[in-house]
Short mmCIF file of C-alpha atoms in Angstrom, two decimals:
data_model
loop_
_atom_site.label_atom_id
_atom_site.label_comp_id
_atom_site.label_asym_id
_atom_site.label_seq_id
_atom_site.Cartn_x
_atom_site.Cartn_y
_atom_site.Cartn_z
CA UNK A 1 93.81 74.07 94.36
CA UNK A 2 96.58 75.18 96.23
CA UNK A 3 98.36 79.10 95.75
CA UNK A 4 101.77 79.60 96.44
CA UNK A 5 103.11 82.89 95.86
CA UNK A 6 106.48 83.33 96.12
CA UNK A 7 107.21 80.12 94.28
CA UNK A 8 111.00 81.16 92.58
CA UNK A 9 112.51 81.67 96.25
CA UNK A 10 113.66 78.99 98.09
CA UNK A 11 111.03 77.46 100.41
CA UNK A 12 108.48 78.21 97.37
CA UNK A 13 110.30 75.60 95.45
CA UNK A 14 110.78 73.10 97.86
CA UNK A 15 106.84 73.23 98.94
CA UNK A 16 105.37 73.23 95.69
CA UNK A 17 108.29 69.96 94.52
CA UNK A 18 106.92 67.91 98.05
CA UNK A 19 103.11 69.33 97.57
CA UNK A 20 103.21 68.10 93.64
CA UNK A 21 104.86 64.61 94.95
CA UNK A 22 101.96 64.39 97.28
CA UNK A 23 99.87 64.75 94.58
CA UNK A 24 98.21 68.29 95.53
CA UNK A 25 97.10 70.25 92.84
CA UNK A 26 99.61 73.29 92.94
CA UNK A 27 99.70 76.78 91.15
CA UNK A 28 102.68 78.54 91.40
CA UNK A 29 103.03 82.67 91.07
CA UNK A 30 105.82 84.98 91.63
CA UNK A 31 107.47 87.37 89.16
CA UNK A 32 111.04 85.61 88.74
CA UNK A 33 112.13 84.89 85.17
CA UNK A 34 113.74 82.06 87.09
CA UNK A 35 111.01 80.45 89.04
CA UNK A 36 108.57 81.43 85.68
CA UNK A 37 111.44 78.87 83.74
CA UNK A 38 111.59 76.12 85.91
CA UNK A 39 108.07 75.36 86.40
CA UNK A 40 107.04 75.63 82.74
CA UNK A 41 109.81 72.96 82.28
CA UNK A 42 107.92 70.81 84.44
CA UNK A 43 104.67 71.57 83.58
CA UNK A 44 103.26 73.07 86.66
CA UNK A 45 100.93 76.16 86.19
CA UNK A 46 102.54 78.96 86.67
CA UNK A 47 101.17 82.55 87.03
CA UNK A 48 103.35 85.71 86.51
CA UNK A 49 101.87 87.88 90.12
CA UNK A 50 102.86 90.89 91.74
CA UNK A 51 101.71 91.01 94.67
CA UNK A 52 101.86 94.61 95.05
CA UNK A 53 99.45 95.48 92.09
CA UNK A 54 95.95 94.33 92.83
CA UNK A 55 94.55 94.63 89.33
CA UNK A 56 97.38 91.13 88.97
CA UNK A 57 95.23 89.26 91.13
CA UNK A 58 92.43 89.06 88.22
CA UNK A 59 94.59 86.60 86.29
CA UNK A 60 93.34 84.00 88.97
CA UNK A 61 90.13 85.02 89.02
CA UNK A 62 87.45 82.16 89.03
CA UNK A 63 90.28 79.16 89.41
CA UNK A 64 89.20 76.97 92.38
CA UNK A 65 91.54 78.01 94.39
CA UNK A 66 91.51 76.21 98.51
CA UNK A 67 93.99 77.18 99.84
CA UNK A 68 96.42 80.73 99.98
CA UNK A 69 99.82 80.59 100.97
CA UNK A 70 102.35 83.36 101.10
CA UNK A 71 105.85 82.96 100.86
CA UNK A 72 106.51 86.37 99.35
CA UNK A 73 108.89 89.04 101.33
CA UNK A 74 111.68 91.57 100.79
CA UNK A 75 114.69 90.83 101.86
CA UNK A 76 117.31 93.03 103.78
CA UNK A 77 119.82 89.57 102.63
CA UNK A 78 118.42 90.82 98.93
CA UNK A 79 118.74 94.62 99.11
CA UNK A 80 122.13 96.24 98.51
CA UNK A 81 122.80 99.92 99.41
CA UNK A 82 122.58 101.27 96.38
CA UNK A 83 118.77 100.04 95.60
CA UNK A 84 117.31 100.49 99.54
CA UNK A 85 114.11 102.50 100.27
CA UNK A 86 111.80 101.91 102.67
CA UNK A 87 108.89 102.56 101.10
CA UNK A 88 109.82 99.28 99.29
CA UNK A 89 109.72 97.10 101.90
CA UNK A 90 106.19 98.73 103.16
CA UNK A 91 104.79 97.81 99.57
CA UNK A 92 105.98 94.02 99.31
CA UNK A 93 105.55 92.79 102.97
CA UNK A 94 102.46 95.18 103.95
CA UNK A 95 100.47 96.27 101.18
CA UNK A 96 101.31 93.16 99.46
CA UNK A 97 99.80 91.27 102.70
CA UNK A 98 96.87 92.88 102.68
CA UNK A 99 96.32 92.27 98.55
CA UNK A 100 96.84 88.45 99.29
CA UNK A 101 93.96 89.08 102.53
CA UNK A 102 91.45 90.79 100.33
CA UNK A 103 92.21 87.70 98.08
CA UNK A 104 91.72 84.35 99.88
CA UNK A 105 88.69 86.79 101.66
CA UNK A 106 86.93 87.32 98.07
CA UNK A 107 87.04 83.71 97.65
CA UNK A 108 86.41 82.05 100.98
CA UNK A 109 89.61 80.55 101.43
CA UNK A 110 89.93 77.44 103.44
CA UNK A 111 93.11 77.78 104.25
CA UNK A 112 95.65 81.10 104.00
CA UNK A 113 98.97 80.52 105.91
CA UNK A 114 102.36 82.92 105.94
CA UNK A 115 105.59 82.51 106.55
CA UNK A 116 107.31 85.42 108.38
CA UNK A 117 110.81 85.98 109.57
CA UNK A 118 111.95 86.10 113.72
CA UNK A 119 113.10 89.65 113.57
CA UNK A 120 110.87 91.61 114.84
CA UNK A 121 111.33 89.85 118.13
CA UNK A 122 115.25 90.41 118.14
CA UNK A 123 115.26 92.08 121.42
CA UNK A 124 113.82 89.62 123.12
CA UNK A 125 116.91 87.79 122.08
CA UNK A 126 119.06 89.17 124.94
CA UNK A 127 116.83 87.10 127.64
CA UNK A 128 118.69 84.24 126.76
CA UNK A 129 115.49 81.78 126.98
CA UNK A 130 113.06 80.00 125.14
CA UNK A 131 110.46 82.78 123.16
CA UNK A 132 107.33 81.79 123.30
CA UNK A 133 104.47 82.70 120.37
CA UNK A 134 102.81 84.83 123.60
CA UNK A 135 105.77 86.48 124.27
CA UNK A 136 105.08 89.07 121.12
CA UNK A 137 106.82 91.35 119.35
CA UNK A 138 110.17 93.70 119.75
CA UNK A 139 112.67 94.54 117.75
CA UNK A 140 114.94 97.71 117.15
CA UNK A 141 114.18 100.64 115.08
CA UNK A 142 117.88 100.77 114.05
CA UNK A 143 119.68 98.50 111.66
CA UNK A 144 119.41 96.98 108.92
CA UNK A 145 116.44 94.77 109.65
CA UNK A 146 114.53 97.93 110.80
CA UNK A 147 112.31 98.78 107.94
CA UNK A 148 112.26 94.87 107.43
CA UNK A 149 110.44 94.07 111.33
CA UNK A 150 108.05 97.30 110.86
CA UNK A 151 106.56 96.25 107.76
CA UNK A 152 106.28 92.22 108.92
CA UNK A 153 104.62 93.50 111.92
CA UNK A 154 102.36 95.28 110.38
CA UNK A 155 101.04 92.63 108.30
CA UNK A 156 101.44 90.41 111.08
CA UNK A 157 98.37 93.11 112.38
CA UNK A 158 96.67 93.08 109.82
CA UNK A 159 96.71 89.16 109.87
CA UNK A 160 95.04 89.31 113.38
CA UNK A 161 92.58 92.17 111.57
CA UNK A 162 91.42 89.52 109.32
CA UNK A 163 91.32 86.68 111.57
CA UNK A 164 89.91 89.25 114.39
CA UNK A 165 87.05 91.31 111.74
CA UNK A 166 86.54 88.18 109.35
CA UNK A 167 86.98 85.15 111.18
CA UNK A 168 89.09 84.39 108.39
CA UNK A 169 91.52 80.97 109.29
CA UNK A 170 95.10 82.21 109.12
CA UNK A 171 98.12 80.36 110.54
CA UNK A 172 101.51 82.45 110.74
CA UNK A 173 104.37 80.65 110.78
CA UNK A 174 107.32 82.51 112.35
CA UNK A 175 110.96 81.11 111.13
CA UNK A 176 114.61 81.19 112.22
CA UNK A 177 117.21 81.09 109.69
CA UNK A 178 116.40 78.51 107.43
CA UNK A 179 118.88 76.27 105.65
CA UNK A 180 119.18 74.57 102.23
CA UNK A 181 120.34 74.37 98.71
CA UNK A 182 120.34 77.46 97.05
CA UNK A 183 119.92 80.90 99.38
CA UNK A 184 123.17 79.92 102.27
CA UNK A 185 125.89 81.32 99.64
CA UNK A 186 125.99 84.89 99.10
CA UNK A 187 123.83 87.23 100.69
CA UNK A 188 123.54 91.24 101.09
CA UNK A 189 124.81 92.37 104.94
CA UNK A 190 124.17 95.96 105.64
CA UNK A 191 124.04 96.33 102.05
CA UNK A 192 127.07 94.88 100.79
CA UNK A 193 128.22 92.12 99.47
CA UNK A 194 129.04 89.32 101.49
CA UNK A 195 129.89 85.41 101.19
CA UNK A 196 128.76 83.38 104.55
CA UNK A 197 130.18 81.41 106.81
CA UNK A 198 127.82 78.76 105.77
CA UNK A 199 129.85 78.90 102.47
CA UNK A 200 133.44 80.27 103.97
CA UNK A 201 133.25 76.70 106.25
CA UNK A 202 131.97 74.31 103.30
CA UNK A 203 134.68 75.17 100.65
CA UNK A 204 137.44 75.41 103.23
CA UNK A 205 136.06 71.96 104.32
CA UNK A 206 136.20 70.28 100.76
CA UNK A 207 139.56 71.58 99.55
CA UNK A 208 140.71 70.87 102.73
CA UNK A 209 142.08 73.85 103.47
CA UNK A 210 142.05 75.03 107.94
CA UNK A 211 139.19 76.46 109.04
CA UNK A 212 138.80 79.22 110.59
CA UNK A 213 136.21 79.68 113.81
CA UNK A 214 136.23 83.41 114.89
CA UNK A 215 135.00 84.67 118.32
CA UNK A 216 132.78 83.05 120.86
CA UNK A 217 132.59 79.06 118.90
CA UNK A 218 130.30 78.39 121.97
CA UNK A 219 127.84 81.32 120.59
CA UNK A 220 124.62 79.12 118.89
CA UNK A 221 121.28 79.75 117.80
CA UNK A 222 117.75 78.14 116.44
CA UNK A 223 117.91 76.95 112.71
CA UNK A 224 116.07 75.02 111.22
CA UNK A 225 115.99 72.87 107.15
CA UNK A 226 114.07 73.61 104.40
CA UNK A 227 112.70 70.42 104.32
CA UNK A 228 111.50 70.43 107.76
CA UNK A 229 109.33 73.75 107.32
CA UNK A 230 107.86 72.14 104.23
CA UNK A 231 106.84 69.28 106.36
CA UNK A 232 104.59 72.29 108.65
CA UNK A 233 103.14 73.64 105.80
CA UNK A 234 102.22 70.30 104.80
CA UNK A 235 100.82 69.56 108.49
CA UNK A 236 98.99 72.86 108.12
CA UNK A 237 97.34 71.71 105.34
CA UNK A 238 96.08 68.49 106.39
CA UNK A 239 94.71 69.62 109.63
CA UNK A 240 91.88 71.46 110.98
CA UNK A 241 93.27 72.20 114.76
CA UNK A 242 96.33 74.76 113.11
CA UNK A 243 94.93 78.39 113.57
CA UNK A 244 97.78 81.15 114.61
CA UNK A 245 100.57 81.60 115.20
CA UNK A 246 103.56 79.24 115.55
CA UNK A 247 107.08 79.68 115.84
CA UNK A 248 108.90 76.65 113.64
CA UNK A 249 112.19 76.45 113.90
CA UNK A 250 114.80 73.20 115.84
CA UNK A 251 113.96 74.09 119.67
CA UNK A 252 117.69 73.59 120.04
CA UNK A 253 121.32 75.70 120.36
CA UNK A 254 123.05 75.70 117.16
CA UNK A 255 126.29 76.27 118.56
CA UNK A 256 129.27 77.81 116.10
CA UNK A 257 131.38 74.77 117.42
CA UNK A 258 129.27 72.17 116.78
CA UNK A 259 128.00 73.57 113.20
CA UNK A 260 131.80 74.06 112.39
CA UNK A 261 132.40 70.17 113.35
CA UNK A 262 129.66 68.50 111.56
CA UNK A 263 129.96 70.56 108.35
CA UNK A 264 133.35 69.37 108.07
CA UNK A 265 132.69 65.76 109.35
CA UNK A 266 130.21 66.00 106.11
CA UNK A 267 132.12 67.66 103.13
CA UNK A 268 136.09 66.84 104.17
CA UNK A 269 136.70 66.57 101.42
CA UNK A 270 140.02 64.17 101.85
CA UNK A 271 139.04 61.69 104.66
CA UNK A 272 143.35 60.91 104.26
CA UNK A 273 143.88 64.27 105.75
CA UNK A 274 143.51 65.20 109.21
CA UNK A 275 140.77 68.27 109.87
CA UNK A 276 142.33 71.54 111.21
CA UNK A 277 140.19 73.86 112.82
CA UNK A 278 141.89 77.33 114.02
CA UNK A 279 139.51 78.45 116.91
CA UNK A 280 140.29 82.71 116.76
CA UNK A 281 138.29 84.18 119.53
CA UNK A 282 140.21 87.70 118.81
CA UNK A 283 138.19 87.97 115.54
CA UNK A 284 134.62 88.57 115.74
CA UNK A 285 131.58 86.96 114.19
CA UNK A 286 128.03 88.25 113.40
CA UNK A 287 126.19 84.83 115.57
CA UNK A 288 123.05 86.66 117.31
CA UNK A 289 121.74 83.66 120.26
CA UNK A 290 118.16 83.14 119.96
CA UNK A 291 116.08 80.16 120.81
CA UNK A 292 112.76 79.27 119.95
CA UNK A 293 109.29 77.20 121.90
CA UNK A 294 108.25 74.73 119.28
CA UNK A 295 105.69 73.41 121.77
CA UNK A 296 102.76 75.17 120.09
CA UNK A 297 103.41 73.38 116.48
CA UNK A 298 104.23 70.30 118.19
CA UNK A 299 101.00 70.03 120.05
CA UNK A 300 98.34 71.77 117.32
CA UNK A 301 100.29 70.80 114.37
CA UNK A 302 102.02 66.98 115.63
CA UNK A 303 105.02 68.93 113.51
CA UNK A 304 108.40 67.80 114.56
CA UNK A 305 111.44 68.51 113.12
CA UNK A 306 113.00 65.20 111.65
CA UNK A 307 116.72 66.76 110.60
CA UNK A 308 119.01 67.69 113.12
CA UNK A 309 122.65 69.49 111.94
CA UNK A 310 124.39 66.72 110.73
CA UNK A 311 122.01 64.32 108.95
CA UNK A 312 120.36 68.16 106.86
CA UNK A 313 123.72 68.64 105.98
CA UNK A 314 124.06 65.46 104.23
CA UNK A 315 121.10 66.22 102.75
CA UNK A 316 122.25 69.72 101.58
CA UNK A 317 125.07 67.62 99.89
CA UNK A 318 122.51 65.13 98.20
CA UNK A 319 120.65 68.70 97.21
CA UNK A 320 123.78 70.11 95.91
CA UNK A 321 124.87 66.97 94.23
CA UNK A 322 122.21 66.36 92.18
CA UNK A 323 121.68 70.18 91.51
CA UNK A 324 117.48 69.62 90.91
CA UNK A 325 116.95 73.18 91.85
CA UNK A 326 120.15 74.88 90.57
CA UNK A 327 118.05 77.58 89.35
CA UNK A 328 117.92 78.97 92.62
CA UNK A 329 121.57 79.43 92.83
CA UNK A 330 121.21 81.23 89.43
CA UNK A 331 118.97 83.71 90.43
CA UNK A 332 121.06 84.43 93.89
CA UNK A 333 124.79 84.40 91.59
CA UNK A 334 122.52 86.71 88.88
CA UNK A 335 121.70 88.96 91.68
CA UNK A 336 126.02 89.68 92.84
CA UNK A 337 126.53 89.48 89.08
CA UNK A 338 128.83 86.12 89.97
CA UNK A 339 127.28 83.93 87.38
CA UNK A 340 125.97 86.34 84.50
CA UNK A 341 125.49 83.26 81.90
CA UNK A 342 122.92 81.90 84.31
CA UNK A 343 119.54 82.14 82.83
CA UNK A 344 116.89 79.15 84.28
CA UNK A 345 119.65 76.54 83.70
CA UNK A 346 122.43 76.03 86.35
CA UNK A 347 125.33 74.75 84.91
CA UNK A 348 128.75 75.65 87.48
CA UNK A 349 131.52 73.94 86.30
CA UNK A 350 134.00 75.66 87.71
CA UNK A 351 133.09 76.19 91.33
CA UNK A 352 131.62 74.15 94.15
CA UNK A 353 128.25 75.13 93.86
#
């Protein structure tokens, strides 16, 4: 039996979908209403557990769980200025991790797999070389990601302690931005509402409007498609060789220019109208450059990303049109009060998503 914390989120939804397809026995766990409705409608066992509350773990006492997966985290993209509290990051990302580690140790789980952001390597990005797992962590102590990185770094140290002290088989996935249908529409940036450039590019492409590219269009970053992340989890579950930290990324630099060109190719709404891309180097963008070495994951997991950016977009478009995971968009829009009628089902007749 595989227990997935953070099952109501983006990666959790795609992961459990694939696990069920492969006939794994799964228990989904989260605290959101949308996730609970989604899984109960599909007859997938769901248990509401707040990982900051140790007593909640009693709800699954006695269950035959062999693998524990943690995708639960508190992230700046989900926190407004009004809701910001540094203590919350420690409660969820650090204390929650400790509770999961203790639970996994108590039940003698065969594997415990954690996913973490790459943000605590941010001070290494400026070197301009692929970052390896052995390069360690280095981050900035100011800005919106400071407490997030502090709390996740503390959690990772706790995981390493349990690996060393108790010989627990723990696997950590370090993830750059994970793209896919659901979260890349609206976020909080520095605590304020922000419509992502990714969504703007798609909207303009679908409606045949000029696409503006701000700043240096040759700036690039390493991103990964959610289905490639899921395939890495499957490899980690099914192989005995995996242990410790792995970069799960594309291992390639995608420039802003390449990103926009691919989006226009896949989403342009009228083949009879020419694509118009306007470069605006005079206006700033928020692209940060980073690249990750994925040779360890290739070696130990026998894993290689399947999707390049264009094939990712093609699949993304299919997911968007099928709307099978529309609850992810509903949850996002409810967070920003941009679609208050969403209540576990998804209807969006007047918008792109």
